[in-house]
């Protein structure tokens, strides 16, 4: 899953989690009529906005399997019905794509804000079955079988849209390994582009589309698999094809991007005080380790944090960077501020991270960061990655700042979050990437970690889709 071998306890935790949900998966209703051999499953209510919903699911064979033992794909049609909850007579087809695919993606727009809808997704007339358990946290959950409620838009006019992403892992060739060759992992099919580039290209293409309209992209770490020079150059090339570093897109270093040792890295700049470590990532993205970056977009202050250590998967904030952040925030405490860094911060995040609390930002750094935020009224949002999941948390005893972990771009659920900033608040929505190859790879990696991956990473609807009312009237439109 990430650099640096986990403890035996962490590995056993994953194995235990994997065993728990399997009995709940793909439970078809008794007596359901369906074409022989067709499996319609893995239904996710991915995105709920104020005017739209996006559903995804998979159609496969009950008897034939692929090389990983998963149901072989069966291409069928894609249909969605909507109506009023508790009133089956109102259910009507609102989306029907007759082109055949096994990787179904249905986005229905034109919905009413703040309204609850009943829904059915189906292929070849067979209803798709939801097979993902979603565990609510402190943010609560709006999940219920067969229904969803559209969001209420934030007050005021729309100013600009930020895209939040992380965990691109360019250069990675095998997905889903914790340690050694365990557990069973997944690779791209021969002849196809590397899957990290497939998923990154799909995201970048999405963000420029009229129905997404991202103005700025933030990448909160793990741009590369292991910061090898060719991979750092490649991810910079791909991102530069989308926009300019420091104005269109902004990055923070992740633990996979940290300075490395060994012959493959010897041509890069040595790290002061640790000359056996060479910083290939820092040679391409011109930011020194454990230093922050600060920019403004429409008056919004964007602060990137480098939370990496030299050799561990977990994170820290060294004294110099904390001091710089303290001075930066103290000089303009009321300015609306969004921070992003790779490692999650809050206590709730630490105790619910499958790899254990040591995988997140260390406790002294986390508490120091929260103390700064409590003293800075303008701070309202902190974006992180690293856990590869969608999860929304807050500081102990205060909801003044939203801490949002965003799922990985490079594997299931395979996407990004849009943060639509209005003068009276903001709206958060998570989106899967939708190219054919991206949907195919996302479905394959759904089976990571013995099938537990969706139950941990997708998050509740409320985690990944919500509206927050806040006075942001001092910001300007782009």
XYZ file of C-alpha atoms in Angstrom:
478
model
C 0.000 0.000 0.000
C 2.757 2.425 0.756
C 6.466 2.677 1.390
C 8.142 1.119 4.337
C 7.101 -2.334 5.553
C 4.157 -2.395 7.983
C 4.244 -4.073 11.339
C 2.879 -7.575 11.775
C -0.068 -6.045 13.656
C -0.916 -3.809 10.709
C -0.721 -6.705 8.251
C -2.983 -8.847 10.443
C -5.439 -5.965 10.739
C -5.813 -5.873 6.963
C -6.383 -9.618 6.890
C -9.039 -9.319 9.571
C -10.791 -6.479 7.827
C -10.806 -8.463 4.616
C -12.622 -11.366 6.227
C -15.420 -9.302 7.749
C -17.377 -7.819 4.824
C -17.331 -10.694 2.373
C -20.550 -12.232 3.627
C -22.413 -9.010 2.829
C -21.245 -8.684 -0.773
C -23.540 -9.151 -3.758
C -26.646 -10.308 -1.943
C -29.309 -10.632 -4.652
C -32.987 -10.372 -3.687
C -34.757 -13.700 -3.358
C -36.627 -14.779 -6.456
C -35.128 -12.091 -8.679
C -35.549 -12.879 -12.352
C -32.320 -12.383 -14.298
C -30.702 -13.659 -17.471
C -28.694 -16.787 -16.809
C -25.038 -16.157 -16.033
C -25.270 -12.344 -15.749
C -23.980 -10.698 -12.565
C -24.914 -7.024 -12.057
C -23.031 -5.817 -9.009
C -20.674 -3.354 -7.307
C -23.139 -0.466 -7.445
C -21.716 2.751 -5.979
C -23.566 6.042 -5.482
C -20.399 7.972 -6.182
C -21.289 11.629 -6.609
C -24.257 13.601 -5.291
C -24.327 17.323 -6.110
C -27.144 19.840 -5.788
C -28.392 18.982 -9.302
C -26.944 15.586 -10.233
C -26.073 12.042 -9.211
C -23.468 9.630 -10.595
C -23.832 5.865 -10.253
C -21.336 3.204 -11.296
C -21.601 -0.590 -11.421
C -20.219 -3.690 -13.131
C -21.644 -6.509 -15.224
C -19.828 -9.821 -15.301
C -20.218 -13.539 -15.709
C -21.256 -15.854 -12.879
C -19.262 -18.709 -14.405
C -16.326 -17.285 -16.372
C -13.455 -15.529 -14.599
C -10.518 -13.328 -15.591
C -6.867 -14.023 -14.791
C -7.360 -12.742 -11.256
C -10.351 -14.971 -10.562
C -12.863 -12.123 -10.754
C -16.058 -12.382 -12.825
C -15.171 -11.901 -16.478
C -16.681 -8.719 -17.999
C -19.983 -8.952 -19.854
C -20.974 -5.895 -21.909
C -24.594 -4.736 -21.536
C -26.683 -1.538 -21.514
C -26.755 1.120 -18.757
C -30.084 2.295 -17.308
C -31.141 4.428 -14.323
C -34.656 4.963 -12.983
C -35.626 7.709 -10.519
C -38.797 8.378 -8.575
C -40.273 9.244 -5.205
C -39.259 7.130 -2.200
C -41.966 4.682 -1.190
C -43.924 5.144 -4.433
C -42.853 2.579 -7.057
C -45.408 3.928 -9.544
C -43.325 7.102 -9.938
C -40.145 5.295 -11.042
C -39.182 6.357 -14.564
C -36.148 5.813 -16.781
C -34.060 9.001 -16.791
C -30.861 7.596 -18.307
C -30.486 4.778 -20.819
C -27.314 4.183 -22.796
C -27.731 1.236 -25.142
C -24.047 1.053 -26.070
C -22.613 -2.067 -24.453
C -20.063 -1.931 -21.624
C -19.209 -3.920 -18.533
C -18.016 -0.785 -16.691
C -21.153 1.290 -16.209
C -21.058 5.037 -15.509
C -24.333 6.955 -15.403
C -24.483 10.668 -14.605
C -27.994 12.098 -14.299
C -28.330 15.890 -14.225
C -31.207 18.358 -13.958
C -32.250 17.252 -10.452
C -33.796 19.465 -7.782
C -31.576 20.648 -4.907
C -32.323 19.268 -1.453
C -34.678 16.554 -2.716
C -34.682 12.852 -1.855
C -34.947 10.458 -4.795
C -35.469 6.724 -5.022
C -33.261 5.083 -7.642
C -32.723 1.816 -9.471
C -29.704 1.044 -11.630
C -29.964 -1.875 -14.009
C -28.462 -3.644 -16.991
C -30.279 -6.084 -19.270
C -33.298 -5.461 -17.062
C -31.499 -6.770 -13.951
C -31.134 -4.512 -10.904
C -27.577 -3.701 -9.839
C -26.695 -4.812 -6.326
C -24.827 -2.565 -3.908
C -21.954 -4.530 -2.378
C -20.036 -1.864 -0.443
C -20.442 -1.351 3.287
C -20.014 2.273 4.315
C -19.046 3.085 7.892
C -20.082 6.545 9.150
C -17.698 8.656 11.195
C -18.162 11.881 13.091
C -19.306 13.590 9.880
C -22.369 11.336 9.807
C -23.847 9.615 6.776
C -26.610 10.256 4.282
C -26.441 6.692 2.960
C -29.576 4.557 2.692
C -30.341 1.676 0.326
C -32.046 2.759 -2.859
C -32.269 6.490 -2.077
C -30.107 9.606 -2.127
C -30.672 13.268 -1.300
C -29.246 16.016 -3.484
C -27.202 18.697 -1.775
C -28.313 22.239 -1.095
C -25.976 24.655 -2.907
C -23.900 27.113 -0.878
C -25.252 30.664 -0.606
C -23.940 33.378 -2.871
C -22.362 33.268 -6.289
C -19.871 30.715 -7.507
C -16.332 32.152 -7.529
C -14.028 29.332 -8.641
C -13.483 25.574 -8.402
C -10.485 23.765 -6.927
C -9.676 20.144 -7.766
C -8.135 18.123 -4.922
C -6.098 15.022 -5.708
C -3.274 12.883 -4.363
C -1.521 9.530 -4.664
C -0.784 9.470 -8.386
C 2.126 7.003 -7.960
C 3.546 7.520 -11.446
C 6.077 4.764 -12.127
C 4.265 2.140 -10.048
C 3.787 -1.201 -11.814
C 1.961 -3.304 -9.226
C -0.981 -2.153 -7.108
C -2.217 -3.480 -3.797
C 0.927 -4.841 -2.114
C 1.466 -4.326 1.616
C 4.752 -6.172 1.974
C 6.729 -8.536 -0.239
C 4.295 -10.362 -2.506
C 1.413 -10.146 -0.044
C -1.522 -9.806 -0.489
C -2.383 -10.741 -4.096
C -1.818 -7.656 -6.253
C -2.834 -6.308 -9.642
C -1.058 -5.242 -12.806
C -2.009 -3.563 -16.076
C -2.806 -5.755 -19.092
C 0.012 -6.122 -21.637
C -0.062 -3.525 -24.398
C -1.944 -0.895 -22.388
C -0.399 2.318 -20.974
C 0.879 2.230 -17.372
C -2.113 2.425 -15.067
C -0.891 5.475 -13.055
C -0.688 7.418 -16.318
C -4.084 6.122 -17.443
C -5.660 7.375 -14.230
C -3.796 10.702 -14.199
C -4.606 11.394 -17.850
C -8.273 10.588 -17.206
C -8.352 13.029 -14.295
C -6.649 15.842 -16.189
C -9.008 15.361 -19.141
C -12.000 15.452 -16.791
C -10.923 18.647 -15.074
C -10.938 20.653 -18.305
C -14.385 19.374 -19.328
C -17.226 21.891 -19.212
C -19.184 19.866 -16.633
C -16.223 19.845 -14.218
C -14.564 23.202 -14.894
C -11.682 23.098 -12.428
C -9.731 26.354 -12.273
C -6.892 25.078 -10.081
C -5.492 21.635 -9.211
C -3.902 20.675 -5.879
C -1.879 17.447 -5.619
C -1.261 16.490 -1.991
C 1.679 14.142 -2.339
C 2.830 10.808 -3.732
C 3.117 12.088 -7.264
C 5.569 9.234 -7.917
C 6.016 5.608 -6.934
C 9.520 5.999 -5.476
C 10.841 9.343 -6.785
C 13.063 7.823 -9.465
C 14.369 10.546 -11.803
C 12.489 9.326 -14.882
C 9.204 9.110 -12.959
C 9.539 12.572 -11.425
C 10.253 14.025 -14.869
C 7.325 12.133 -16.349
C 4.753 13.309 -13.818
C 5.987 16.892 -14.160
C 5.606 16.577 -17.947
C 2.034 15.305 -17.623
C 1.024 18.004 -15.140
C 2.697 20.727 -17.210
C 0.541 19.605 -20.116
C -2.463 20.628 -18.014
C -1.195 23.945 -16.660
C 1.625 25.891 -15.023
C 3.154 24.940 -11.681
C 2.527 27.653 -9.114
C -0.435 29.233 -10.886
C -2.639 26.492 -12.393
C -1.530 23.589 -10.249
C 0.193 23.226 -6.894
C 1.952 20.245 -5.329
C 3.154 18.992 -1.959
C 5.605 16.170 -1.389
C 4.422 12.743 -0.188
C 6.399 9.989 1.492
C 6.905 8.220 -1.839
C 8.471 11.453 -3.137
C 10.969 11.656 -0.263
C 14.755 11.630 -0.830
C 16.053 8.100 -1.420
C 19.337 6.237 -1.100
C 21.061 4.033 -3.653
C 22.657 4.121 -7.071
C 19.435 5.024 -8.908
C 19.336 8.355 -7.046
C 23.041 9.202 -6.882
C 22.849 11.797 -9.669
C 20.370 13.963 -7.740
C 21.040 16.663 -5.140
C 22.227 15.285 -1.772
C 20.258 16.233 1.325
C 22.060 18.482 3.793
C 22.943 16.506 6.884
C 22.027 13.221 5.209
C 24.345 13.027 2.234
C 23.453 9.401 1.462
C 19.914 10.598 0.583
C 19.387 12.284 -2.785
C 16.373 14.461 -3.566
C 15.325 13.702 -7.149
C 11.787 15.001 -6.575
C 13.134 18.312 -5.302
C 15.313 18.674 -8.398
C 12.213 18.681 -10.618
C 9.698 20.355 -8.285
C 11.777 23.201 -6.819
C 10.791 22.866 -3.168
C 13.188 21.838 -0.418
C 12.123 19.120 1.982
C 10.254 20.270 5.110
C 9.511 23.731 3.715
C 6.057 25.150 3.087
C 4.746 26.946 0.012
C 2.214 29.779 -0.045
C 0.178 31.191 -2.946
C -3.069 33.068 -3.448
C -5.933 32.261 -5.800
C -8.781 34.757 -5.910
C -7.699 35.974 -2.476
C -7.722 32.451 -1.052
C -4.428 31.571 0.618
C -3.169 28.109 -0.393
C -0.476 26.666 1.882
C 1.316 23.475 0.929
C 3.008 21.525 3.729
C 5.834 19.003 3.402
C 5.044 16.418 6.070
C 7.575 13.782 4.979
C 10.406 12.102 6.848
C 13.556 10.683 5.282
C 12.817 6.986 5.710
C 9.372 6.348 7.229
C 5.834 6.164 5.861
C 4.485 8.330 8.690
C 4.731 12.105 8.736
C 6.066 14.967 10.817
C 6.476 18.741 10.803
C 9.939 19.884 11.778
C 10.363 22.936 14.007
C 11.479 25.267 11.207
C 8.438 24.615 9.051
C 6.079 24.965 12.007
C 7.696 28.308 12.875
C 7.323 29.518 9.288
C 3.674 28.490 9.279
C 3.045 30.202 12.596
C 4.473 33.483 11.267
C 2.577 33.199 7.977
C -0.777 32.658 9.651
C -0.182 35.237 12.385
C 0.577 37.970 9.845
C -2.886 37.635 8.236
C -5.053 35.474 10.519
C -8.438 36.319 8.980
C -7.562 35.572 5.351
C -9.528 32.539 4.063
C -6.934 29.758 4.043
C -6.787 26.212 2.705
C -3.838 23.990 3.614
C -2.796 20.754 1.949
C -0.208 18.132 2.836
C 0.170 14.414 2.435
C -0.377 13.013 5.941
C -3.750 13.189 7.751
C -3.860 15.182 10.972
C -6.784 14.520 13.291
C -7.096 12.057 16.154
C -10.130 10.424 14.527
C -8.164 9.896 11.363
C -5.251 8.331 13.258
C -7.348 5.829 15.184
C -9.321 4.766 12.090
C -6.352 4.436 9.713
C -5.984 0.750 8.896
C -2.185 0.880 9.015
C -2.284 2.376 12.512
C -1.739 5.862 13.999
C 1.976 5.883 13.140
C 1.002 5.999 9.464
C -0.440 9.540 9.862
C 1.135 12.799 11.044
C 2.837 12.220 14.396
C 0.789 13.340 17.407
C 2.998 16.271 18.548
C 2.984 17.770 15.038
C -0.741 17.177 14.638
C -1.651 18.818 17.936
C 0.669 21.768 17.204
C -0.971 22.215 13.808
C -4.448 22.126 15.306
C -3.415 24.699 17.912
C -2.313 27.042 15.122
C -5.619 26.548 13.335
C -7.578 27.372 16.497
C -5.725 30.694 16.649
C -6.334 31.505 12.964
C -9.984 32.288 12.141
C -9.324 32.273 8.401
C -8.282 28.603 8.249
C -11.265 26.529 7.178
C -9.981 23.504 5.218
C -7.110 20.991 5.285
C -6.711 18.484 2.421
C -4.602 15.332 2.769
C -4.059 11.989 1.056
C -1.897 8.987 2.060
C -4.707 6.712 3.330
C -6.196 6.403 -0.183
C -9.702 6.900 1.257
C -12.460 9.510 1.377
C -12.917 10.592 4.992
C -13.996 13.850 6.585
C -12.982 14.634 10.169
C -12.615 17.605 12.515
C -10.463 18.672 15.442
C -11.479 17.508 18.893
C -14.174 19.844 20.181
C -14.324 22.088 17.103
C -15.736 21.885 13.598
C -14.247 25.222 12.505
C -11.829 23.452 10.153
C -12.720 20.613 7.805
C -10.037 17.927 7.411
C -10.643 15.940 4.240
C -8.758 12.854 3.134
C -9.241 12.325 -0.611
C -9.126 8.872 -2.192
C -6.218 7.946 -4.455
C -6.278 8.889 -8.117
C -4.242 5.824 -9.162
C -6.630 3.016 -8.078
C -10.182 2.354 -6.902
C -12.190 4.468 -6.382
C -9.902 6.337 -8.767
C -10.815 9.996 -8.884
C -10.591 13.472 -7.399
C -12.626 15.938 -5.358
C -14.052 19.221 -6.596
C -14.323 22.071 -4.094
C -16.668 24.706 -5.527
C -16.081 27.977 -3.695
C -19.012 30.393 -3.327
C -19.173 33.723 -1.582
C -21.296 32.103 1.145
C -19.577 28.723 1.496
C -18.372 25.764 -0.496
C -19.495 22.427 -1.890
C -17.387 19.245 -1.892
C -18.063 16.454 -4.397
C -15.998 13.365 -5.224
C -15.832 12.176 -8.844
C -14.524 8.954 -10.344
C -12.549 9.333 -13.550
C -14.604 8.203 -16.519
C -12.429 7.225 -19.474
C -12.903 3.623 -20.632
C -9.456 2.517 -19.454
C -9.839 4.317 -16.118
C -13.167 2.610 -15.382
C -11.641 -0.735 -16.310
C -8.652 -0.276 -13.971
C -10.818 1.062 -11.150
C -12.971 -2.058 -11.307
C -9.947 -4.354 -11.248
C -8.428 -2.671 -8.184
C -11.753 -2.816 -6.370
C -10.597 -6.305 -5.389
C -7.424 -5.132 -3.641
C -6.687 -6.411 -0.129
C -8.937 -9.470 -0.487
C -11.903 -7.330 -1.526
C -11.904 -5.072 1.546
C -10.704 -2.012 -0.366
C -14.084 -0.420 -1.262
C -15.318 -0.744 2.308
C -12.349 1.257 3.547
C -11.691 3.749 0.751
C -15.011 4.872 -0.752
C -16.315 6.554 2.400
C -19.866 7.613 3.088
C -21.838 9.896 0.816
C -21.523 12.581 3.498
C -17.738 12.140 3.649
C -17.279 12.795 -0.051
C -20.290 14.993 -0.954
C -21.398 17.874 1.262
C -22.056 21.606 1.499
C -20.644 23.980 4.128
C -21.997 27.484 4.786
C -19.225 29.980 5.582
C -18.587 33.641 4.856
C -16.102 33.719 1.979
C -17.345 37.012 0.570
C -13.860 38.517 0.688
C -12.728 36.247 -2.166
C -12.964 37.215 -5.827
C -13.968 35.252 -8.918
C -11.265 34.000 -11.270
